[in-house]
Structures are given as C-alpha cells and as structure tokens.
Tab-separated table of C-alpha atoms and ligand atoms in Angstrom:
chain	number	residue	atom	x	y	z
A	1	MET	CA	-22.789	-13.587	-6.716
A	2	SER	CA	-19.655	-13.923	-8.857
A	3	ARG	CA	-17.043	-11.226	-8.634
A	4	ILE	CA	-16.654	-8.860	-11.576
A	5	ALA	CA	-13.296	-7.554	-12.798
A	6	TYR	CA	-12.477	-4.776	-15.254
A	7	VAL	CA	-10.084	-5.685	-18.090
A	8	ASN	CA	-9.202	-3.129	-20.766
A	9	GLY	CA	-12.649	-1.613	-21.120
A	10	ARG	CA	-14.736	-4.691	-20.303
A	11	TYR	CA	-16.471	-5.872	-17.168
A	12	ILE	CA	-15.865	-9.617	-16.956
A	13	ARG	CA	-16.604	-12.394	-14.488
A	14	HIS	CA	-13.552	-12.562	-12.217
A	15	ALA	CA	-13.056	-16.263	-12.981
A	16	ASP	CA	-12.880	-15.518	-16.726
A	17	ALA	CA	-10.737	-12.369	-16.545
A	18	ALA	CA	-7.343	-12.809	-18.223
A	19	VAL	CA	-4.502	-10.976	-19.943
A	20	HIS	CA	-2.168	-12.121	-22.717
A	21	ILE	CA	0.924	-14.203	-21.819
A	22	GLU	CA	3.144	-11.570	-23.448
A	23	ASP	CA	1.830	-8.729	-21.332
A	24	ARG	CA	4.943	-6.855	-20.171
A	25	GLY	CA	3.615	-6.829	-16.655
A	26	TYR	CA	3.694	-10.612	-16.637
A	27	GLN	CA	7.104	-10.885	-18.316
A	28	PHE	CA	9.043	-7.917	-16.902
A	29	GLY	CA	7.003	-6.532	-14.032
A	30	ASP	CA	6.734	-3.472	-16.310
A	31	GLY	CA	3.792	-1.758	-14.673
A	32	ILE	CA	2.440	0.089	-11.695
A	33	TYR	CA	-0.501	-0.360	-9.343
A	34	GLU	CA	-2.637	1.167	-6.618
A	35	VAL	CA	-4.712	-0.343	-3.822
A	36	ILE	CA	-7.649	1.738	-2.679
A	37	THR	CA	-9.512	0.965	0.485
A	38	VAL	CA	-13.309	0.774	0.523
A	39	ILE	CA	-15.204	1.046	3.785
A	40	ASN	CA	-18.999	1.102	3.880
A	41	GLY	CA	-18.920	1.340	0.087
A	42	LYS	CA	-16.845	4.563	0.237
A	43	LEU	CA	-13.497	4.934	-1.511
A	44	TYR	CA	-10.869	6.292	0.896
A	45	ASP	CA	-8.098	8.725	-0.048
A	46	CYS	CA	-9.018	8.745	-3.733
A	47	ASP	CA	-7.297	12.028	-4.615
A	48	GLY	CA	-4.065	10.820	-3.044
A	49	HIS	CA	-4.157	7.474	-4.838
A	50	MET	CA	-4.878	9.176	-8.173
A	51	ALA	CA	-2.027	11.643	-7.660
A	52	ARG	CA	0.433	8.859	-6.804
A	53	LEU	CA	-0.790	6.805	-9.780
A	54	THR	CA	-0.057	9.728	-12.114
A	55	ARG	CA	3.379	10.149	-10.546
A	56	SER	CA	4.266	6.447	-10.794
A	57	LEU	CA	3.179	6.377	-14.452
A	58	ALA	CA	5.302	9.431	-15.272
A	59	GLU	CA	8.357	7.984	-13.484
A	60	ILE	CA	8.381	4.954	-15.808
A	61	SER	CA	7.075	6.799	-18.924
A	62	LEU	CA	3.855	4.835	-19.065
A	63	ASP	CA	0.600	6.223	-20.470
A	64	ASN	CA	-2.631	6.056	-18.527
A	65	PRO	CA	-5.147	4.410	-20.884
A	66	LEU	CA	-8.012	6.165	-19.054
A	67	THR	CA	-8.601	9.701	-17.880
A	68	GLU	CA	-8.949	10.234	-14.148
A	69	ASP	CA	-12.699	10.842	-14.538
A	70	VAL	CA	-13.173	7.527	-16.335
A	71	LEU	CA	-10.992	5.724	-13.777
A	72	MET	CA	-13.236	7.076	-11.037
A	73	LEU	CA	-16.352	5.976	-12.920
A	74	VAL	CA	-14.996	2.458	-13.409
A	75	MET	CA	-14.003	2.124	-9.755
A	76	THR	CA	-17.372	3.351	-8.552
A	77	ARG	CA	-19.100	0.985	-10.942
A	78	LEU	CA	-16.999	-1.976	-9.788
A	79	VAL	CA	-17.872	-1.235	-6.176
A	80	ARG	CA	-21.556	-1.250	-7.125
A	81	MET	CA	-21.436	-4.311	-9.394
A	82	ASN	CA	-19.603	-6.309	-6.727
A	83	ALA	CA	-21.765	-4.988	-3.879
A	84	LEU	CA	-18.480	-4.155	-2.166
A	85	LYS	CA	-19.082	-2.937	1.369
A	86	HIS	CA	-15.636	-3.311	2.956
A	87	GLY	CA	-12.580	-4.255	0.944
A	88	THR	CA	-10.092	-2.980	-1.590
A	89	ILE	CA	-9.888	-2.065	-5.246
A	90	TYR	CA	-6.717	-3.232	-6.991
A	91	LEU	CA	-5.785	-1.229	-10.090
A	92	GLN	CA	-2.881	-2.209	-12.335
A	93	ILE	CA	-1.512	-0.589	-15.481
A	94	THR	CA	1.190	-2.290	-17.534
A	95	ARG	CA	2.995	-1.445	-20.765
A	96	GLY	CA	0.746	-3.928	-22.539
A	97	VAL	CA	1.357	-6.779	-24.925
A	98	ALA	CA	4.449	-6.977	-27.129
A	99	ARG	CA	6.962	-9.527	-28.411
A	100	ARG	CA	9.441	-10.052	-25.586
A	101	ASP	CA	12.195	-7.442	-25.763
A	102	HIS	CA	13.545	-5.475	-22.797
A	103	LYS	CA	13.302	-2.050	-24.428
A	104	PHE	CA	9.887	-0.420	-24.680
A	105	PRO	CA	7.821	-1.535	-27.691
A	106	ALA	CA	7.464	1.122	-30.399
A	107	ASN	CA	3.688	1.260	-30.253
A	108	ALA	CA	3.029	0.249	-26.694
A	109	LYS	CA	-0.634	0.303	-25.720
A	110	SER	CA	-0.927	0.215	-21.964
A	111	ALA	CA	-3.220	-2.344	-20.413
A	112	ILE	CA	-5.406	-1.800	-17.366
A	113	VAL	CA	-7.082	-4.233	-15.025
A	114	MET	CA	-9.040	-3.707	-11.831
A	115	THR	CA	-10.261	-6.247	-9.316
A	116	VAL	CA	-11.994	-5.947	-5.979
A	117	LYS	CA	-11.504	-7.942	-2.801
A	118	HIS	CA	-14.051	-8.266	-0.038
A	119	MET	CA	-12.698	-8.026	3.497
A	120	ARG	CA	-14.200	-8.109	6.914
A	121	LEU	CA	-13.647	-4.750	8.526
A	122	ALA	CA	-12.994	-6.388	11.875
A	123	GLY	CA	-10.264	-8.521	10.335
A	124	ARG	CA	-8.601	-5.469	8.900
A	125	GLN	CA	-8.659	-3.462	12.043
A	126	HIS	CA	-6.449	-5.883	13.931
A	127	GLU	CA	-7.906	-4.659	17.195
A	128	ALA	CA	-5.538	-6.718	19.304
A	129	GLY	CA	-2.396	-5.519	17.545
A	130	VAL	CA	-0.041	-7.684	15.533
A	131	LYS	CA	3.452	-9.136	15.546
A	132	ALA	CA	6.220	-8.046	13.155
A	133	ILE	CA	9.673	-9.327	12.348
A	134	ILE	CA	12.776	-7.437	11.206
A	135	VAL	CA	14.334	-8.301	7.839
A	136	ASP	CA	16.939	-6.794	5.518
A	137	ASP	CA	15.593	-4.484	2.835
A	138	LEU	CA	16.620	-6.174	-0.425
A	139	ARG	CA	14.809	-3.840	-2.857
A	140	TRP	CA	15.931	-1.586	-5.716
A	141	ALA	CA	16.702	2.121	-5.395
A	142	ARG	CA	13.312	3.539	-6.509
A	143	ARG	CA	10.889	2.289	-3.883
A	144	ASP	CA	8.898	5.515	-4.247
A	145	ILE	CA	7.417	4.188	-7.509
A	146	LYS	CA	4.529	1.815	-6.868
A	147	THR	CA	5.676	-0.798	-9.358
A	148	ILE	CA	4.253	-4.301	-9.549
A	149	GLN	CA	7.765	-5.739	-9.048
A	150	LEU	CA	7.281	-6.946	-5.493
A	151	LEU	CA	9.455	-10.046	-5.116
A	152	PRO	CA	11.558	-8.733	-2.184
A	153	ASN	CA	8.337	-7.609	-0.491
A	154	CYS	CA	6.787	-11.040	-1.041
A	155	LEU	CA	9.882	-12.775	0.393
A	156	ALA	CA	9.752	-10.504	3.433
A	157	LYS	CA	6.021	-11.057	3.984
A	158	GLN	CA	6.460	-14.818	3.572
A	159	ALA	CA	9.233	-14.803	6.204
A	160	ALA	CA	6.847	-12.944	8.521
A	161	ALA	CA	4.036	-15.419	7.877
A	162	GLU	CA	6.359	-18.350	8.591
A	163	GLN	CA	7.096	-16.814	11.982
A	164	GLY	CA	3.449	-16.185	12.784
A	165	ALA	CA	3.851	-12.462	12.169
A	166	TYR	CA	1.684	-10.019	10.235
A	167	GLU	CA	4.361	-7.739	8.847
A	168	ALA	CA	8.084	-7.678	8.054
A	169	ILE	CA	9.804	-4.403	8.903
A	170	MET	CA	12.672	-3.775	6.522
A	171	VAL	CA	16.040	-2.367	7.521
A	172	MET	CA	18.506	-0.733	5.135
A	173	PRO	CA	22.286	-1.407	5.129
A	174	ASP	CA	22.869	1.772	7.207
A	175	GLY	CA	20.707	0.320	9.995
A	176	SER	CA	17.736	2.622	9.443
A	177	VAL	CA	14.204	1.281	9.215
A	178	SER	CA	12.775	1.863	5.743
A	179	GLU	CA	9.186	0.551	5.879
A	180	GLY	CA	7.063	-2.579	6.133
A	181	SER	CA	6.815	-5.072	3.279
A	182	SER	CA	3.436	-3.498	2.414
A	183	SER	CA	3.094	-0.617	4.877
A	184	ASN	CA	4.783	2.451	6.358
A	185	VAL	CA	6.223	2.270	9.870
A	186	TRP	CA	5.656	4.834	12.624
A	187	ILE	CA	6.971	5.092	16.154
A	188	LEU	CA	5.744	7.156	19.092
A	189	THR	CA	8.590	8.401	21.276
A	190	HIS	CA	8.304	8.562	25.065
A	191	ASP	CA	7.743	12.317	24.779
A	192	ASN	CA	4.731	11.619	22.564
A	193	GLN	CA	6.175	12.607	19.247
A	194	LEU	CA	5.246	10.604	16.189
A	195	VAL	CA	8.170	9.764	13.949
A	196	THR	CA	8.119	8.313	10.455
A	197	ARG	CA	10.674	8.230	7.669
A	198	PRO	CA	10.709	11.231	5.297
A	199	ALA	CA	9.437	10.632	1.777
A	200	SER	CA	12.350	9.920	-0.576
A	201	HIS	CA	13.363	7.265	-3.092
A	202	ASP	CA	13.874	4.912	-0.113
A	203	ILE	CA	10.177	4.301	0.631
A	204	LEU	CA	6.745	4.332	-0.873
A	205	ASN	CA	5.095	7.529	0.332
A	206	GLY	CA	1.923	5.935	1.668
A	207	ILE	CA	-1.367	7.648	1.008
A	208	THR	CA	-2.740	6.350	4.307
A	209	ARG	CA	0.252	7.804	6.121
A	210	GLN	CA	-0.432	11.219	4.567
A	211	SER	CA	-3.991	11.083	5.932
A	212	ILE	CA	-2.780	9.837	9.316
A	213	GLU	CA	-0.345	12.752	9.434
A	214	LYS	CA	-3.247	15.187	8.946
A	215	ILE	CA	-5.316	13.403	11.593
A	216	ALA	CA	-2.392	13.489	14.049
A	217	LYS	CA	-1.982	17.222	13.484
A	218	LYS	CA	-5.693	17.755	14.162
A	219	ARG	CA	-5.128	15.972	17.462
A	220	GLN	CA	-2.165	18.257	18.084
A	221	ILE	CA	0.283	15.391	18.033
A	222	SER	CA	3.496	16.495	16.396
A	223	VAL	CA	4.872	14.457	13.517
A	224	GLU	CA	8.579	14.410	12.826
A	225	PHE	CA	9.866	13.083	9.526
A	226	ARG	CA	13.262	11.521	10.182
A	227	THR	CA	14.941	8.139	10.053
A	228	PHE	CA	15.203	5.859	13.084
A	229	ASP	CA	17.014	2.602	13.709
A	230	THR	CA	15.795	-0.696	15.107
A	231	ALA	CA	17.089	0.073	18.632
A	232	GLU	CA	14.970	3.259	18.773
A	233	MET	CA	11.976	1.407	17.346
A	234	LEU	CA	12.219	-1.425	19.878
A	235	ALA	CA	12.428	1.101	22.738
A	236	ALA	CA	9.520	3.218	21.438
A	237	LYS	CA	6.341	3.851	23.406
A	238	GLU	CA	4.251	2.638	20.470
A	239	VAL	CA	4.911	1.255	16.997
A	240	PHE	CA	2.301	1.015	14.271
A	241	VAL	CA	2.031	0.576	10.519
A	242	THR	CA	-0.246	2.270	7.998
A	243	SER	CA	-1.500	1.171	4.597
A	244	ALA	CA	-4.672	0.897	2.552
A	245	THR	CA	-5.093	-2.674	3.766
A	246	SER	CA	-3.981	-2.361	7.392
A	247	LEU	CA	-5.296	1.202	7.905
A	248	ALA	CA	-3.409	1.995	11.140
A	249	THR	CA	-2.426	-1.211	12.914
A	250	ALA	CA	-0.575	-1.387	16.209
A	251	ILE	CA	2.543	-3.544	16.402
A	252	THR	CA	2.668	-5.176	19.817
A	253	GLN	CA	5.655	-7.453	19.263
A	254	ILE	CA	8.753	-7.238	17.053
A	255	ASP	CA	10.728	-10.466	16.900
A	256	GLU	CA	10.942	-11.402	20.602
A	257	HIS	CA	10.513	-7.852	21.949
A	258	MET	CA	7.180	-6.715	23.333
A	259	ILE	CA	6.140	-3.175	22.377
A	260	ALA	CA	3.952	-1.160	24.761
A	261	ASP	CA	3.775	-4.211	27.047
A	262	GLY	CA	2.166	-6.141	24.227
A	263	LYS	CA	-0.918	-3.909	24.197
A	264	VAL	CA	-2.401	-1.718	21.483
A	265	GLY	CA	-1.108	1.803	22.100
A	266	GLU	CA	-3.539	4.583	22.868
A	267	ILE	CA	-2.357	6.816	20.015
A	268	ALA	CA	-2.391	4.048	17.395
A	269	HIS	CA	-5.890	3.143	18.493
A	270	ALA	CA	-7.118	6.748	18.376
A	271	LEU	CA	-5.601	7.473	14.965
A	272	ARG	CA	-7.182	4.362	13.482
A	273	ALA	CA	-10.574	5.249	14.925
A	274	ASP	CA	-10.342	8.805	13.546
A	275	TYR	CA	-9.275	7.510	10.142
A	276	LEU	CA	-12.204	5.098	9.967
A	277	ALA	CA	-14.620	7.782	11.064
A	278	SER	CA	-13.519	10.413	8.558
A	279	PRO	CA	-13.044	9.218	4.975
A	280	GLN	CA	-10.480	11.568	3.392
B	1	PDD	N1	0.824	-1.559	-0.188
B	1	PDD	N2	4.961	0.756	1.596
B	1	PDD	C1	4.809	-0.313	0.802
B	1	PDD	C2	6.020	-1.061	0.375
B	1	PDD	C3	3.529	-0.691	0.375
B	1	PDD	O1	3.381	-1.751	-0.450
B	1	PDD	C4	2.392	0.030	0.829
B	1	PDD	C5	1.002	-0.324	0.432
B	1	PDD	C6	2.607	1.133	1.676
B	1	PDD	C7	1.460	1.971	2.185
B	1	PDD	O2	0.897	2.738	1.156
B	1	PDD	P1	-0.640	3.172	1.190
B	1	PDD	O3	-0.856	3.833	2.499
B	1	PDD	O4	-0.766	4.109	0.067
B	1	PDD	O5	-1.456	1.916	1.035
B	1	PDD	C8	3.898	1.470	2.031
B	1	PDD	C9	-0.455	-1.992	-0.689
B	1	PDD	C10	-1.556	-1.864	0.293
B	1	PDD	C11	-0.310	-3.384	-1.284
B	1	PDD	O6	0.715	-3.610	-1.906
B	1	PDD	O7	-1.218	-4.212	-1.145
C-alpha cells in the first residue's frame, strides 16, 4: 500500500506529494512543525501538541490555515488511510509561496503538509538503552519555538550517528545542559529526584516531558526544574531523554562514561512503561 500525504487540502500519494520551489519553508526555514506519536493507532498527547502548535504559530506571526477541529480530522483520516499502527504524524506549516524576499509577503497564504511514518514499536522503545555524546549547543536564542530550522540539530545528530550514538546532548556556553538534538534530557539524582531544565527560551518544552512529569508525580517521584551541568549528569543515577519519537529512552553511555553501570535505569523503564500504557 502506498503512503498517503496531506498537502494543502488534498490527500496525495506520498511519492507524488510536492510543494512549490518558492515555498518560504524551503527557502528561509520560515515555518513551524509538530511530531505526534501514534501507538496502536492512537494519537498521543494531542492537546499538548495542538497547544504548542498554536503558540509556535503566534510567536512567528503565522496563520494556521486549518482550525484545530479540521486538523484533528485530517490527522485521524491520515492514520486510517495509511493503516498506521505505530509511528508518527509530521505536520508542517510554512508562510507559503512568494517571490523570494526576506520580509513577510503582503498576502501570505500559509501552506500545510502532513506525512506519516511507520515505526516498529520495539525499535522505538530502545529497551536496552542508548549511547549519547556531548556537543556544543550552536542554536539561536528562541529554541522554545518549534521551527523547521534545524541545521544545528542535524549537525549534532549526525555527529552522534558518526560515533555510533543515538542522541547528541547539547551544552550551552555556561556549561549547562540544554537538551538533546531532538529530545529533552532528564537526570535522576542519587536521592531519587528527577531533574530537568525549566521551560524557557533555551529549550523546546517537550510535550512528552510534560506527560512524563505528570506520570512521575503519580508515582510520587518529585520533579525539580533546574539546570544541571555535564559533571552532574555524568554522575547521575540515571539519565534519560523524552520525545515523541523516543518516548522515554534510557541513556546508558555518554561519550566514554557508563551511566547506571550501562543498564537501563529502573525509573526510566517504569516511566516509559506507564507512558505507553496510558495515552494522554
Ligand atoms: N523533536 N527538544 C527538541 C530540540 C526536539 O526536537 C524535540 C522533539 C523535543 C521533545 O519534544 P516532544 O516531547 O514534544 O516530542 C525536545 C521531534 C520529535 C522531532 O524533531 O522529530
């Protein structure tokens, strides 16, 4: 069965789906996106993703071409048309097509595309834990907006891949850990406190992390929002990352340092299991 994509109001065979070469997303990275996880055909964390989408759009003065109700309908339909059991929905809105000029076009008509990706759930769970590397955070000052401009993230992820690692953990000039190239970073201290960076312009406030926070609280694990440096992270009892694609994934090695003796931590494992079992 061929994959079906959604492009500006039309459902099109994935292989034939295309946008104009003067789309501002293509030329300037002038757009925003969301990735929504689908497990057993169910969309996870939809309210959170819709709320962040609205926020990202407002932050760059971009109109949503669809109402939230219609967006939901299209996503549900794409899941059905693609017989998507486990995977992700990718949703992108750009400022549309205009003659190349940095300033916004006078009559911009935003463009929207959605694609789906099938994934094996087992592959996404990373049961055995994964390796990460540490890299400098080279990004701009508004990482809280989920823009499609991801070159520093791509460079970081490529560096990780070249070293046989799953994720690159980014560190800011002040020595604090910001986040992963496509995930949020958590540590568990030796007195069993979860720590993750507070939401600010420095990081993308992950929707998965907001659900994981709720799950942790239900388990009576306290969550502290504060910064931490690489030394504290390397000495932590557990380290894990969260995102729509990695869910909650234990980090068992960072560069040459083993974390939790190279085993998946108990808390990371439990939080991931709870998250999978209770779609938010
Ligand atoms: N990325 N931080 C960054 C830089 C991210 O790109 C992502 C997600 C997250 C986690 O956000 P969430 O929990 O809402 O997925 C944090 C997606 C998955 C991507 O770019 O593919």
